[in-house]
Coordinates of C-alpha atoms in Angstrom, one line a residue:
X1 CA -75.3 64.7 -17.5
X2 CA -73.7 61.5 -18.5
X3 CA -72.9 60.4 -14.9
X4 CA -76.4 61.2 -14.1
X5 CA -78.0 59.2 -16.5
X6 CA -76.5 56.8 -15.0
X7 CA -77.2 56.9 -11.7
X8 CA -80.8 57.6 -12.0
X9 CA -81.8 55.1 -15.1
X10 CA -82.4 51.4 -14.9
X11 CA -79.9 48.3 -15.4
X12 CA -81.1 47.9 -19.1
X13 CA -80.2 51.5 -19.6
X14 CA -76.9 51.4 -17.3
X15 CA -76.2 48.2 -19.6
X16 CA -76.3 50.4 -22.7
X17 CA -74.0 53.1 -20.7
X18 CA -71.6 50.4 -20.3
X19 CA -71.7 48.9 -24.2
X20 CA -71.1 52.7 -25.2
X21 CA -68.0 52.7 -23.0
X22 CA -66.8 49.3 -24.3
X23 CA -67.7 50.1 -27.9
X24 CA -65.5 53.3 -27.4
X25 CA -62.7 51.3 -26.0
X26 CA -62.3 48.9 -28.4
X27 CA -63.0 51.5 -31.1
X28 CA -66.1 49.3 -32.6
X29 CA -67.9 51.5 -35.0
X30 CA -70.9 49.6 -35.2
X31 CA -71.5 48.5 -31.5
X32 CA -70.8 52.0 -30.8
X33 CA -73.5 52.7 -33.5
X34 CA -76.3 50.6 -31.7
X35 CA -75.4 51.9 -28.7
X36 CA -75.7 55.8 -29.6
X37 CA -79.0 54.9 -30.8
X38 CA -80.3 53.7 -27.4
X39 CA -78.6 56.4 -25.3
X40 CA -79.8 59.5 -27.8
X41 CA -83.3 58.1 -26.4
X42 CA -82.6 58.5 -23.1
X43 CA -80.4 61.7 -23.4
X44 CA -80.4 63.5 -26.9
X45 CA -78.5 66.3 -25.4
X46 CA -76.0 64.3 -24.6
X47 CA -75.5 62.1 -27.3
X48 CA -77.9 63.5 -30.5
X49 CA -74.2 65.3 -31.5
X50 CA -71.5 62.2 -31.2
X51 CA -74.5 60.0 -32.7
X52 CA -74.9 62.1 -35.6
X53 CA -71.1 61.7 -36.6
X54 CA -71.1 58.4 -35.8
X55 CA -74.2 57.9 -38.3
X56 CA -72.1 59.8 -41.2
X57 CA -69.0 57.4 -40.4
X58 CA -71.2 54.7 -41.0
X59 CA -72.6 56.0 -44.1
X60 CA -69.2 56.5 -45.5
X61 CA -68.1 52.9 -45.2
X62 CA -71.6 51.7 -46.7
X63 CA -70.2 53.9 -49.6
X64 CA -67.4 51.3 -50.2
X65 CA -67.7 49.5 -53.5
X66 CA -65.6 47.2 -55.8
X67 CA -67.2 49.3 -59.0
X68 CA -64.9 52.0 -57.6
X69 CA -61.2 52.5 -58.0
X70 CA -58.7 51.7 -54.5
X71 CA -58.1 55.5 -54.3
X72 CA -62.2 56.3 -54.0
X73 CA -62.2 53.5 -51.5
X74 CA -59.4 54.6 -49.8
X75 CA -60.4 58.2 -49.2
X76 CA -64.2 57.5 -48.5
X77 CA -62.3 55.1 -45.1
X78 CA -59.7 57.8 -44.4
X79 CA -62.8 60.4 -44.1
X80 CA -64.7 57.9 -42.3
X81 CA -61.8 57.0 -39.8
X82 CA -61.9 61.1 -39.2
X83 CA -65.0 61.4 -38.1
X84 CA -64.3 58.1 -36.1
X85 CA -61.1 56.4 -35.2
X86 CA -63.1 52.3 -35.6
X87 CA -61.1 49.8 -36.1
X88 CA -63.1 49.3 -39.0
X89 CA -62.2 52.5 -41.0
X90 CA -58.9 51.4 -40.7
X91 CA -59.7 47.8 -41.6
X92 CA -60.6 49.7 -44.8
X93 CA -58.1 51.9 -44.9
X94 CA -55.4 48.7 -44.6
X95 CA -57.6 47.0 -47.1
X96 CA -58.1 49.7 -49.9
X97 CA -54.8 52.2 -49.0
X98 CA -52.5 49.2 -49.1
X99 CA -52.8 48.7 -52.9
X100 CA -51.5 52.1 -52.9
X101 CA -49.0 52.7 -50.7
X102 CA -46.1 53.0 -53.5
X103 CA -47.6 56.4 -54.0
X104 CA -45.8 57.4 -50.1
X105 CA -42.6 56.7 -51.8
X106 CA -43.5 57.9 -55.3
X107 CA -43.9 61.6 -53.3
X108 CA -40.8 61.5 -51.7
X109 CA -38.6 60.8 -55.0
X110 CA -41.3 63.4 -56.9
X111 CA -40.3 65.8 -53.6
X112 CA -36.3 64.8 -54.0
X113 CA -36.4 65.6 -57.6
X114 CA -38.3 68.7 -57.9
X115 CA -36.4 70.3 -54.9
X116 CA -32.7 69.4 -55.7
X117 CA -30.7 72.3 -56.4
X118 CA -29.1 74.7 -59.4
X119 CA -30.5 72.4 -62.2
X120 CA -29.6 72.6 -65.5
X121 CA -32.0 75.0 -67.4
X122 CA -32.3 75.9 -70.8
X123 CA -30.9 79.4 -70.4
X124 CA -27.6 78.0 -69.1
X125 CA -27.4 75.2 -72.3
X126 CA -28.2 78.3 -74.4
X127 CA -25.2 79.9 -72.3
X128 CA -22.4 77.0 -73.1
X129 CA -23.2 76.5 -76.6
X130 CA -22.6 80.4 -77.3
X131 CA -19.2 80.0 -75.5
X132 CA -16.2 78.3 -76.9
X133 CA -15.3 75.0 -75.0
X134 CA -12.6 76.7 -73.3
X135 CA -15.0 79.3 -71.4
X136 CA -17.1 77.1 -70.0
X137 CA -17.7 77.3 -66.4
X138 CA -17.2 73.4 -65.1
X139 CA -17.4 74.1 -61.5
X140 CA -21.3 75.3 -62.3
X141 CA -21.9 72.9 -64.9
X142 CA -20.6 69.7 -62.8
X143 CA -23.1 71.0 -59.7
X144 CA -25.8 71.9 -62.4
X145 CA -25.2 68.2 -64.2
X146 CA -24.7 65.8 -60.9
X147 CA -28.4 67.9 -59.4
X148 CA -30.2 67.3 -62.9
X149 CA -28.9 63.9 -63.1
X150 CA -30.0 62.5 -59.5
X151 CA -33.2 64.3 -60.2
X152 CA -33.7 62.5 -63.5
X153 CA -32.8 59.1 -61.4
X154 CA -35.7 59.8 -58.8
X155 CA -38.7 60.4 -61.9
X156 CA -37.2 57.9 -63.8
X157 CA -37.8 55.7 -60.1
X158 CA -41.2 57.5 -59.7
X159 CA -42.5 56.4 -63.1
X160 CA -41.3 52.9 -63.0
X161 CA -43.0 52.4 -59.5
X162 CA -46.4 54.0 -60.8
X163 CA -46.1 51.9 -64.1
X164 CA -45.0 48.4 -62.4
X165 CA -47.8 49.0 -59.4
X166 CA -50.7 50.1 -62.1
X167 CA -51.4 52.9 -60.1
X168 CA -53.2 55.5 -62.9
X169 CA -55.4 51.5 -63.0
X170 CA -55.9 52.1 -59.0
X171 CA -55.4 55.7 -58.3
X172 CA -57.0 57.6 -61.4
X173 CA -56.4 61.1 -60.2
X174 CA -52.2 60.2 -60.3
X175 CA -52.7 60.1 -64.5
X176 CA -52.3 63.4 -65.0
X177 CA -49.6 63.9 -62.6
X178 CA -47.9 61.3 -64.3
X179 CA -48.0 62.9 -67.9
X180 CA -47.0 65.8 -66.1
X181 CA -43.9 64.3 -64.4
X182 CA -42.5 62.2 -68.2
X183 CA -42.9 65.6 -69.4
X184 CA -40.4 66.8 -67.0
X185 CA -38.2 63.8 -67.0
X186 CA -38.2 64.5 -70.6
X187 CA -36.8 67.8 -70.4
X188 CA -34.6 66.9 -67.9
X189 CA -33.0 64.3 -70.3
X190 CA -33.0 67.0 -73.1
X191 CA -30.9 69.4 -71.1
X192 CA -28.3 66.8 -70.2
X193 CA -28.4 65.2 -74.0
X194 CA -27.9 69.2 -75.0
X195 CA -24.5 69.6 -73.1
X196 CA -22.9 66.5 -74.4
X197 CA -24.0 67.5 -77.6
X198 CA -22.8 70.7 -77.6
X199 CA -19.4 70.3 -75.8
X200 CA -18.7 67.0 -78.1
X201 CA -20.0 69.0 -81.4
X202 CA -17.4 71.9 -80.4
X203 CA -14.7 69.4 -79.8
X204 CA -15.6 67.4 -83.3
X205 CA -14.8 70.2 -85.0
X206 CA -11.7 70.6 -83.2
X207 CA -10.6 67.6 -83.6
X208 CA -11.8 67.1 -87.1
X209 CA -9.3 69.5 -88.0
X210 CA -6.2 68.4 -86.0
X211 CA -6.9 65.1 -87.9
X212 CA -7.2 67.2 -91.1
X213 CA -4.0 68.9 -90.8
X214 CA -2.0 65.8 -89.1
X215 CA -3.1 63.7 -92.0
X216 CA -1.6 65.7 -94.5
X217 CA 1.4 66.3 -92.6
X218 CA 2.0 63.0 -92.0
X219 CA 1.4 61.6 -95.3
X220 CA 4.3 62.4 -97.5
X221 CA 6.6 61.5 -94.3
X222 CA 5.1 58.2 -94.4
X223 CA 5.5 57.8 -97.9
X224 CA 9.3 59.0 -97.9
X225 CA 10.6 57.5 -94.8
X226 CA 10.1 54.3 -92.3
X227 CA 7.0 54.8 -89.9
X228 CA 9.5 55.5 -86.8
X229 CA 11.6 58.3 -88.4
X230 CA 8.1 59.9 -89.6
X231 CA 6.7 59.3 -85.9
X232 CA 9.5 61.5 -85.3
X233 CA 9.4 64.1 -87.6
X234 CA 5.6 64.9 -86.6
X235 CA 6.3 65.1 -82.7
X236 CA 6.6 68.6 -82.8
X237 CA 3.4 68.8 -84.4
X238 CA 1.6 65.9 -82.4
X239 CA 2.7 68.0 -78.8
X240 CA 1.3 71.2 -80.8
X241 CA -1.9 69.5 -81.2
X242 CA -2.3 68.1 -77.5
X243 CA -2.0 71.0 -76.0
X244 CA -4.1 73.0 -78.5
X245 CA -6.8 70.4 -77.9
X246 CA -6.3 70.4 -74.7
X247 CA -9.2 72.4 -73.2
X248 CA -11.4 70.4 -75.2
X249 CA -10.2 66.9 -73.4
X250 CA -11.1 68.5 -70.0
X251 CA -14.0 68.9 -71.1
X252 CA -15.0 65.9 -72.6
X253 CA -13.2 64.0 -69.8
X254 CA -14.8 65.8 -67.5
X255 CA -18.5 64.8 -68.9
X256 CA -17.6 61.6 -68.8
X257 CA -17.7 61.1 -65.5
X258 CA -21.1 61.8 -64.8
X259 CA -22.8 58.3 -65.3
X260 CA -25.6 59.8 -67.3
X261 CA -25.6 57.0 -69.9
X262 CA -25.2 53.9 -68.3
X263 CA -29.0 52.6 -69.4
X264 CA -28.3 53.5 -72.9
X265 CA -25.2 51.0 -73.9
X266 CA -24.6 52.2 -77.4
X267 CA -24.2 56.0 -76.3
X268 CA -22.2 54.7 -73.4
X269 CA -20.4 52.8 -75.4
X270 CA -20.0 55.7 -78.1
X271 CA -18.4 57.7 -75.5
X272 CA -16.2 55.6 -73.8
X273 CA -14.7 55.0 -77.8
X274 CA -14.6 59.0 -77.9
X275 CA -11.3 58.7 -75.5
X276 CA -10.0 55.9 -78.0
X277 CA -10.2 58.2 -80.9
X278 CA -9.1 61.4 -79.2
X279 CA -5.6 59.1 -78.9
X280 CA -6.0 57.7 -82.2
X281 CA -5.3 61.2 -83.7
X282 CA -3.7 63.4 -81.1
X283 CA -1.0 60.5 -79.7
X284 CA -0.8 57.8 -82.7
X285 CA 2.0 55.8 -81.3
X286 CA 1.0 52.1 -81.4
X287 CA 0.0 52.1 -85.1
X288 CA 1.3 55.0 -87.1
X289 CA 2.0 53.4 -90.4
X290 CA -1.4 53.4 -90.5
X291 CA -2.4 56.6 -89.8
X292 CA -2.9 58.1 -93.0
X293 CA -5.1 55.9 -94.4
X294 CA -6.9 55.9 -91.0
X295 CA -7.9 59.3 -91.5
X296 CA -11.7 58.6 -93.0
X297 CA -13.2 56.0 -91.0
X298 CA -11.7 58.1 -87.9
X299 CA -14.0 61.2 -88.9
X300 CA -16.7 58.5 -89.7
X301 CA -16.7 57.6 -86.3
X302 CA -16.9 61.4 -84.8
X303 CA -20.2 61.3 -87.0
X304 CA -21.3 58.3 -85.5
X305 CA -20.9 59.3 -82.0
X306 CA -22.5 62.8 -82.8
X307 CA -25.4 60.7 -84.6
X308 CA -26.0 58.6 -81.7
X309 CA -26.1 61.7 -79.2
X310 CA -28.5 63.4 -81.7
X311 CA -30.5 60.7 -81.7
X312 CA -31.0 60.3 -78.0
X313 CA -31.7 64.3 -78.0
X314 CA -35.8 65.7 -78.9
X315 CA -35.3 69.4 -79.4
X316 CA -39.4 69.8 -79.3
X317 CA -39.0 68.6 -75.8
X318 CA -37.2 71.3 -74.5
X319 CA -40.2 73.8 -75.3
X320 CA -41.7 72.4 -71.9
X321 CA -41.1 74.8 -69.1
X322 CA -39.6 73.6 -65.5
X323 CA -41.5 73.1 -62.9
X324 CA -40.9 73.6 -59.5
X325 CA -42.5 70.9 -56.8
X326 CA -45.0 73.9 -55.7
X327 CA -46.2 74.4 -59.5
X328 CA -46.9 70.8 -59.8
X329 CA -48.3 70.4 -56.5
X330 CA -50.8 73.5 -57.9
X331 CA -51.4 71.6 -61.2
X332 CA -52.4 68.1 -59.5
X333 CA -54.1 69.1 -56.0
X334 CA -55.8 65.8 -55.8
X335 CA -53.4 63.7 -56.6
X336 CA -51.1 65.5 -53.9
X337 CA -53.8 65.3 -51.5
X338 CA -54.1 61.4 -51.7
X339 CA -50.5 61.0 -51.3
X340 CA -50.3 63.1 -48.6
X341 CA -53.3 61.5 -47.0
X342 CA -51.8 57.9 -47.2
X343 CA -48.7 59.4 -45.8
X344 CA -50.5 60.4 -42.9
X345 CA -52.2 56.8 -42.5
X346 CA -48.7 55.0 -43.5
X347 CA -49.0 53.2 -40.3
X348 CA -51.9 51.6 -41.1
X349 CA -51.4 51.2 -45.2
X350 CA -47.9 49.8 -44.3
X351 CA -49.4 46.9 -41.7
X352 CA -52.2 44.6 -42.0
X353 CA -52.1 44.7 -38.2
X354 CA -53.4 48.0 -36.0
X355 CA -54.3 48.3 -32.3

């Protein structure tokens, strides 16, 4: 029919054949507009349909408005560059999309973190602290620890991105998602603040004891005879105490090389004094005439590190249940949709330049 129009109709109308093609070519919305309009007169069969979309594309970017947020604006150009693929939907789509294209990346740590594997959970925390130190299954816990951990790096990353690009400012259906996801970091944190707690709680008391009893052995040998005969006296009862404690240093040695507490220096720093103390009481060999009176502030610093780990830990917090990526995803549909609408346009949002 089209061919036909053309061959039978005048110059002015073959003209308005030929602005339709070039409008088309050069993906002008609104030449391609004007033309429609001319051509449905001639041949609404032909053309009534395409015009009619083409009318609705050009409603939708009429829609645009600085009153409304970048994510209205954003979507109201993605539908209109549906409809019609104008170089001036994605002119809008560069212009509005662009103030949000952190959200792209903010989906892929929200994706990383919600889908790494065998995460710590309440039950298993529940599972260590009813099992002496010496039970604990490390092989699980290191997996369970290094997986919560890298996911507690990528919402941490998530949030900071969302915060330092104003985001729940631009995109106001991401706020809710947001509260949703520092819930989850929250909990996250929680489970990992639970195991140190626990395993350095268990081994306090251990210790606590071995300094107890080494104190009061060491005392009146310290009183009777010169600090290197005492040393001597107590080694028996200094190797009795290492490898009594023994199962509790794995442990605690073993926690500290997950790099969970590197952004909070005091507990860091608590923790890297834990090893200290551990040697001050178990292997006392630099400054034993000093041990016995020692004894107090050494136990005032087990408190202190306990304190500090308490501190850091909000037991309410772990009430929140874990969510998996699918449950959130069911939570905050259009917040999901959005990012996974500028993830399909990243080539424009990403590049002030198109073809």
């Amino acid at each position: 029919m089209c061919l036909l129009l053309v061959a039978c109709s005048s110059e002015s109308d073959k003209t308005a054949f030929k602005q339709y093609e070039l409008a088309k070519k050069n993906r002008d919305l609104h030449q391609l507009h004007t033309a429609l309009i001319t051509l449905n007169t001639l041949d609404p069969e032909s053309f009534e349909s395409e015009l009619n979309t083409i009318k609705q594309s050009v409603a939708l970017l009429k829609q645009l408005n600085s009153d409304r947020s970048f994510s209205s604006n954003y979507l109201i150009s993605h539908q209109a560059n549906l409809l019609f693929n104008s170089k001036q939907a994605k002119q809008a789509i560069v212009q509005h999309g662009s103030q949000l294209n952190e959200l792209i990346k903010i989906n892929q740590l929200i994706t990383s973190a919600l889908t790494e594997p065998a995460q710590l959970t309440v039950a298993f925390t529940q599972q260590l602290q009813a099992l002496p130190l010496n039970k604990w299954p490390l092989v699980d816990l290191n997996s369970q620890l290094k997986h919560t951990i890298n996911a507690k790096n990528a919402l941490e990353q998530a949030l900071q991105l969302a915060k330092l690009h104003k985001l729940t400012q631009y995109a106001p259906e991401t706020e809710a998602l947001f509260v949703t996801l520092r819930l989850q970091l929250t909990l996250k944190l929680n489970l990992i603040d639970k195991v140190y707690i626990v395993a350095f709680t268990k081994s306090a008391d251990e210790i606590r004891d071995h300094n107890r009893f080494l104190t009061d052995k060491s005392s009146p040998l310290l009183s009777s005879f010169n600090p290197d005969n005492a040393l001597n006296a107590m080694q028996p009862l200094f190797i009795k105490a290492q490898e009594q404690y023994a199962p509790f240093l794995l442990v605690t040695n073993n926690l500290m090389t997950h790099p969970v507490f590197t952004d909070y220096p005091k507990i860091h720093q608590a923790l890297l004094d834990w090893s200290q103390l551990e040697r001050d009481i178990l292997m006392p060999y630099d400054n034993f005439v000093s041990y016995s009176q020692n004894s107090e502030q050494r136990v005032d610093k087990i408190n202190t590190i306990l304190a500090l780990l308490s501190q850091q830990h909000q037991q309410s917090s772990l009430e929140h249940a874990q969510l998996a990526l699918n449950d959130i995803q069911k939570q905050h549909p259009q917040a999901f949709d959005l990012m996974e609408k500028l993830k399909h346009d990243s080539v424009f949002v990403y590049s002030a330049t198109y073809n």
